mmCIF file of C-alpha atoms and ligand atoms in Angstrom:
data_model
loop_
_atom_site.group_PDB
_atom_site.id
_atom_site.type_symbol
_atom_site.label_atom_id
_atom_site.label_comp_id
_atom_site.label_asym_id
_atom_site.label_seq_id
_atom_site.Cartn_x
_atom_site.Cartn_y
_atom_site.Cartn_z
ATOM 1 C CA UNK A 1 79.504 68.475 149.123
ATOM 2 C CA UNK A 2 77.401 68.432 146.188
ATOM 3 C CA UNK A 3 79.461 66.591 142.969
ATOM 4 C CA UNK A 4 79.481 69.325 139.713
ATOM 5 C CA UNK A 5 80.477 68.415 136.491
ATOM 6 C CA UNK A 6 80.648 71.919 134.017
ATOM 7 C CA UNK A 7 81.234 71.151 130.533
ATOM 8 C CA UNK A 8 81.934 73.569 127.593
ATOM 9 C CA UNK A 9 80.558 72.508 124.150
ATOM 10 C CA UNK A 10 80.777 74.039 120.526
ATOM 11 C CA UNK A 11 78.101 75.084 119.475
ATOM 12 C CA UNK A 12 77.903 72.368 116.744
ATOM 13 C CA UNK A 13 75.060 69.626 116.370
ATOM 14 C CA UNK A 14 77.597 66.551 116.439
ATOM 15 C CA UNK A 15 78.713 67.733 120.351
ATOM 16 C CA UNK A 16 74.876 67.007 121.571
ATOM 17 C CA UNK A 17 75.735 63.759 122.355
ATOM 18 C CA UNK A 18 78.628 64.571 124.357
ATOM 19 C CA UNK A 19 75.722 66.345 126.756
ATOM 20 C CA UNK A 20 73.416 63.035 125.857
ATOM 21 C CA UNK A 21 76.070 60.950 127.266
ATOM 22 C CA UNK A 22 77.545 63.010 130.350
ATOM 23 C CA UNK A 23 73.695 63.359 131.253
ATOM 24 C CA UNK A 24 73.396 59.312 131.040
ATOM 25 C CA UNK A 25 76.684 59.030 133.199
ATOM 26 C CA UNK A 26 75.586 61.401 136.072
ATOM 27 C CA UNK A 27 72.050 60.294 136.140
ATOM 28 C CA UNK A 28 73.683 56.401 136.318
ATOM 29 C CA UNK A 29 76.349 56.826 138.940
ATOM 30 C CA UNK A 30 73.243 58.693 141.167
ATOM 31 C CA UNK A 31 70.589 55.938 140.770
ATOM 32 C CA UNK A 32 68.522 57.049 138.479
ATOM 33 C CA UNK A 33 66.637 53.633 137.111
ATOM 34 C CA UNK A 34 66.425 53.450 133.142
ATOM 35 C CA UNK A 35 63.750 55.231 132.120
ATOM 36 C CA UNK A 36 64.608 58.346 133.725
ATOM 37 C CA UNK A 37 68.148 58.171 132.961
ATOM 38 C CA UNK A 38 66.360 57.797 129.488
ATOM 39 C CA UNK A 39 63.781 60.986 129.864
ATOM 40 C CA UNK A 40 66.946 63.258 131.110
ATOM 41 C CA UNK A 41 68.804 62.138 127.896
ATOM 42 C CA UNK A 42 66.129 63.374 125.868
ATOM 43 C CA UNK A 43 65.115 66.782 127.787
ATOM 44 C CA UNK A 44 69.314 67.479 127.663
ATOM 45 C CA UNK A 45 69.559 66.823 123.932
ATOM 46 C CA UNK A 46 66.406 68.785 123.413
ATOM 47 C CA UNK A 47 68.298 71.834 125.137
ATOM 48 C CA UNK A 48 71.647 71.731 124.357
ATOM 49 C CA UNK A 49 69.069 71.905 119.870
ATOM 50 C CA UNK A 50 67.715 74.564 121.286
ATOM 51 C CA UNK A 51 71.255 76.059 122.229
ATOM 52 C CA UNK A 52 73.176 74.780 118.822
ATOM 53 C CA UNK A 53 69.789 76.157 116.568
ATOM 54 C CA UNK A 54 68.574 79.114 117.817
ATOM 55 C CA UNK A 55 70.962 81.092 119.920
ATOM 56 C CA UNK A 56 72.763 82.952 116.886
ATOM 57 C CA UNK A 57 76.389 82.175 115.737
ATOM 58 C CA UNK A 58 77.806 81.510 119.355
ATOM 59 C CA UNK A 59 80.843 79.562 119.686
ATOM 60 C CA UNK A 60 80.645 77.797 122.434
ATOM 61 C CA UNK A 61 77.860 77.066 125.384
ATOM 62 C CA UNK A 62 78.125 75.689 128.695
ATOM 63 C CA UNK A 63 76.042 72.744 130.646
ATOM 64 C CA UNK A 64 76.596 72.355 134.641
ATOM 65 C CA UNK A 65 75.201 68.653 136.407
ATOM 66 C CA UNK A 66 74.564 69.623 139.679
ATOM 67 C CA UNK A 67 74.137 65.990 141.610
ATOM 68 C CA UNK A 68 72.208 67.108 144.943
ATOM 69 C CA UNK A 69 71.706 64.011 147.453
ATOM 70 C CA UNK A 70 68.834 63.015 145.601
ATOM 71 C CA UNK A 71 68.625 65.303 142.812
ATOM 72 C CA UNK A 72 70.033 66.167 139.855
ATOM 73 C CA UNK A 73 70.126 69.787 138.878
ATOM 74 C CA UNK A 74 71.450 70.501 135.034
ATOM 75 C CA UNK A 75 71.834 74.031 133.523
ATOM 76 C CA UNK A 76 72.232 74.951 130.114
ATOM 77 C CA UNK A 77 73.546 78.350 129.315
ATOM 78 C CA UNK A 78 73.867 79.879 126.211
ATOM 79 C CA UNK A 79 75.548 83.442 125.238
ATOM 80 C CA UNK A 80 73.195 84.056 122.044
ATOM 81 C CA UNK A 81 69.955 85.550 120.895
ATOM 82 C CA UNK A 82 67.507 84.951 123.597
ATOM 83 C CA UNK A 83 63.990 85.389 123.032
ATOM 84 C CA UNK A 84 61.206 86.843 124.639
ATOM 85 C CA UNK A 85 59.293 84.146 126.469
ATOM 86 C CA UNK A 86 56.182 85.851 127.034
ATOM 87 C CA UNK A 87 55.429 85.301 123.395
ATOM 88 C CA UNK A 88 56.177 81.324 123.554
ATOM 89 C CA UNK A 89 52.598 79.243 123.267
ATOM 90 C CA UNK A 90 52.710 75.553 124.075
ATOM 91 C CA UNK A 91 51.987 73.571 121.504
ATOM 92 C CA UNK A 92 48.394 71.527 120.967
ATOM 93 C CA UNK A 93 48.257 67.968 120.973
ATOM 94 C CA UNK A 94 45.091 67.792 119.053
ATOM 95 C CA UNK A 95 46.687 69.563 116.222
ATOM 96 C CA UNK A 96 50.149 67.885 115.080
ATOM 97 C CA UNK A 97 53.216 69.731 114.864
ATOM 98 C CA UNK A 98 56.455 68.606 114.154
ATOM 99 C CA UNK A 99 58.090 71.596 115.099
ATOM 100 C CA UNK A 100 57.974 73.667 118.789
ATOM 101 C CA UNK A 101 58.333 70.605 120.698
ATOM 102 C CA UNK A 102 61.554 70.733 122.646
ATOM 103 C CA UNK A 103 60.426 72.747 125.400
ATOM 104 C CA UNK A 104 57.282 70.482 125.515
ATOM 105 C CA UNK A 105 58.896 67.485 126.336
ATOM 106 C CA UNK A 106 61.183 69.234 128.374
ATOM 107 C CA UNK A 107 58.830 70.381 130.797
ATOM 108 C CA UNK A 108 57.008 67.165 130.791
ATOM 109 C CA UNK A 109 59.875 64.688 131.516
ATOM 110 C CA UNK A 110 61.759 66.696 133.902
ATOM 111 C CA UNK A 111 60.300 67.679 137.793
ATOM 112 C CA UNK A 112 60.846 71.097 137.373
ATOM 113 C CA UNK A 113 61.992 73.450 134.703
ATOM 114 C CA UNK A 114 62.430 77.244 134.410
ATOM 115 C CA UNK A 115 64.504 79.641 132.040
ATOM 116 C CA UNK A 116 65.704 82.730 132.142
ATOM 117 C CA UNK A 117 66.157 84.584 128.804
ATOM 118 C CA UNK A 118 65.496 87.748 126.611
ATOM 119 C CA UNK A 119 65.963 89.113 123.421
ATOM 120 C CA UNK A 120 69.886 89.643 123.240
ATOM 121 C CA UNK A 121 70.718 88.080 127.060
ATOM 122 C CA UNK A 122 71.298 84.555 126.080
ATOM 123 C CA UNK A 123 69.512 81.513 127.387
ATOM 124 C CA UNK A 124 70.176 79.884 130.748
ATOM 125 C CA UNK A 125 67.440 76.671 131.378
ATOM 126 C CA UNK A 126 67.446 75.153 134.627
ATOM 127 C CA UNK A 127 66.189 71.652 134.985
ATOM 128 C CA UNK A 128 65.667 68.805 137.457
ATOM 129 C CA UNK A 129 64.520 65.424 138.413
ATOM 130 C CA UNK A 130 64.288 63.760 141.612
ATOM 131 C CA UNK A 131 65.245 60.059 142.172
ATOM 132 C CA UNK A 132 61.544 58.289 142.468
HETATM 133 N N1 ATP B 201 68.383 78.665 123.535
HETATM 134 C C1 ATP B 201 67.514 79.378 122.796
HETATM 135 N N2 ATP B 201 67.904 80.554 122.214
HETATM 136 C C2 ATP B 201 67.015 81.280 121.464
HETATM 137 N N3 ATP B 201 65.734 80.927 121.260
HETATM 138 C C3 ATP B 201 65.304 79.775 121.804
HETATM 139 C C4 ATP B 201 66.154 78.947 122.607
HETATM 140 N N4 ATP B 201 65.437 77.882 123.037
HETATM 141 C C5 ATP B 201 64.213 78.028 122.518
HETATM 142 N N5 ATP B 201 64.104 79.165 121.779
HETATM 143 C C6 ATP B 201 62.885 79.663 121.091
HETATM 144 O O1 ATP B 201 61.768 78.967 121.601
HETATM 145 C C7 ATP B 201 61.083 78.285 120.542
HETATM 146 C C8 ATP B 201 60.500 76.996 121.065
HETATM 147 O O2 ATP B 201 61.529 76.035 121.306
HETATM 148 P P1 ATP B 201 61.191 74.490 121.202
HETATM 149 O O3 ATP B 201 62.419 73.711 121.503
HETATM 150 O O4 ATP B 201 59.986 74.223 122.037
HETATM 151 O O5 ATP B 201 60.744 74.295 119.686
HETATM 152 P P2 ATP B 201 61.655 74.297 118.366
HETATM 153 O O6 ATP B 201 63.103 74.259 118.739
HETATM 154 O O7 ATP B 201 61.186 75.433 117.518
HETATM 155 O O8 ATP B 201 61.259 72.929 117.658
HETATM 156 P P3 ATP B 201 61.733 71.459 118.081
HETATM 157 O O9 ATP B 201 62.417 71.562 119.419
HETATM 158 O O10 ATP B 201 60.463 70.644 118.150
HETATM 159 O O11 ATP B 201 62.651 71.030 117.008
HETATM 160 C C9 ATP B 201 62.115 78.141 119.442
HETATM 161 O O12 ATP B 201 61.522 78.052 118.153
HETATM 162 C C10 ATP B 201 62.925 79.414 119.601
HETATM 163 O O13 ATP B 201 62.271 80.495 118.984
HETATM 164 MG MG1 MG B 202 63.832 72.835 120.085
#
């Protein structure tokens, strides 16, 4: 039986590290060394912004830590805005940003990443690492 862990946060900027530190818990109990307990910190935190900033006026959202024999499987739902992902563009590394970055580092510190949203459906983003 797989271990789950659903939590229920407002949607509030001082709850992100509640996420931050049920992702380092999770990730620590399964064996993840240091540094990745470290990367899935920051790919969480960079979510659960996302969630807080840009979904709309929300209440609440949710966050599910799926521990799978070797992997851990976290989603991050929220009930707001959405947007259209067709329209996202990754951002440049030769030109500096300090914005549009979250999804970025997301994708690059986690195994595999994939989201489901539109305009007015809310914003579920599925993410996982695998223990090296
Ligand atoms: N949960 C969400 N709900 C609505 N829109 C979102 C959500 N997550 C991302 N987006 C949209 O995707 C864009 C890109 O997100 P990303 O996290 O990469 O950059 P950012 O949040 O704009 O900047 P940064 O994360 O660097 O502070 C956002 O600007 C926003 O328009
Ligand atoms: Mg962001």
């Amino acid at each position: 039986m797989n271990d789950v862990v659903n939590l229920s946060l407002p949607s509030k900027p001082e709850y992100v590290s509640v996420a931050r530190l049920t992702a380092s818990f999770v990730a620590n109990k399964m064996g993840f060394d240091i540094e990745a307990i470290e990367d899935i910190k920051l790919a969480v935190g960079e979510a659960c912004n996302n969630a807080v900033l840009h979904s709309g006026s929300h209440d609440t959202y949710n966050l599910e830590f799926i521990r799978n024999d070797l992997t851990l499987v976290i989603e991050i739902k929220d009930f707001g805005a959405g947007f259209n992902y067709n329209n996202y563009v990754e951002p440049k590394l030769e030109e500096p940003q300090e914005n549009g970055l979250g999804l970025f580092i997301i994708k690059s510190l986690m195994d595999n990443v994939s989201i489901e949203t539109g305009e007015g459906h809310g914003t579920k983003i599925i993410m996982s690492k695998i223990i090296e």
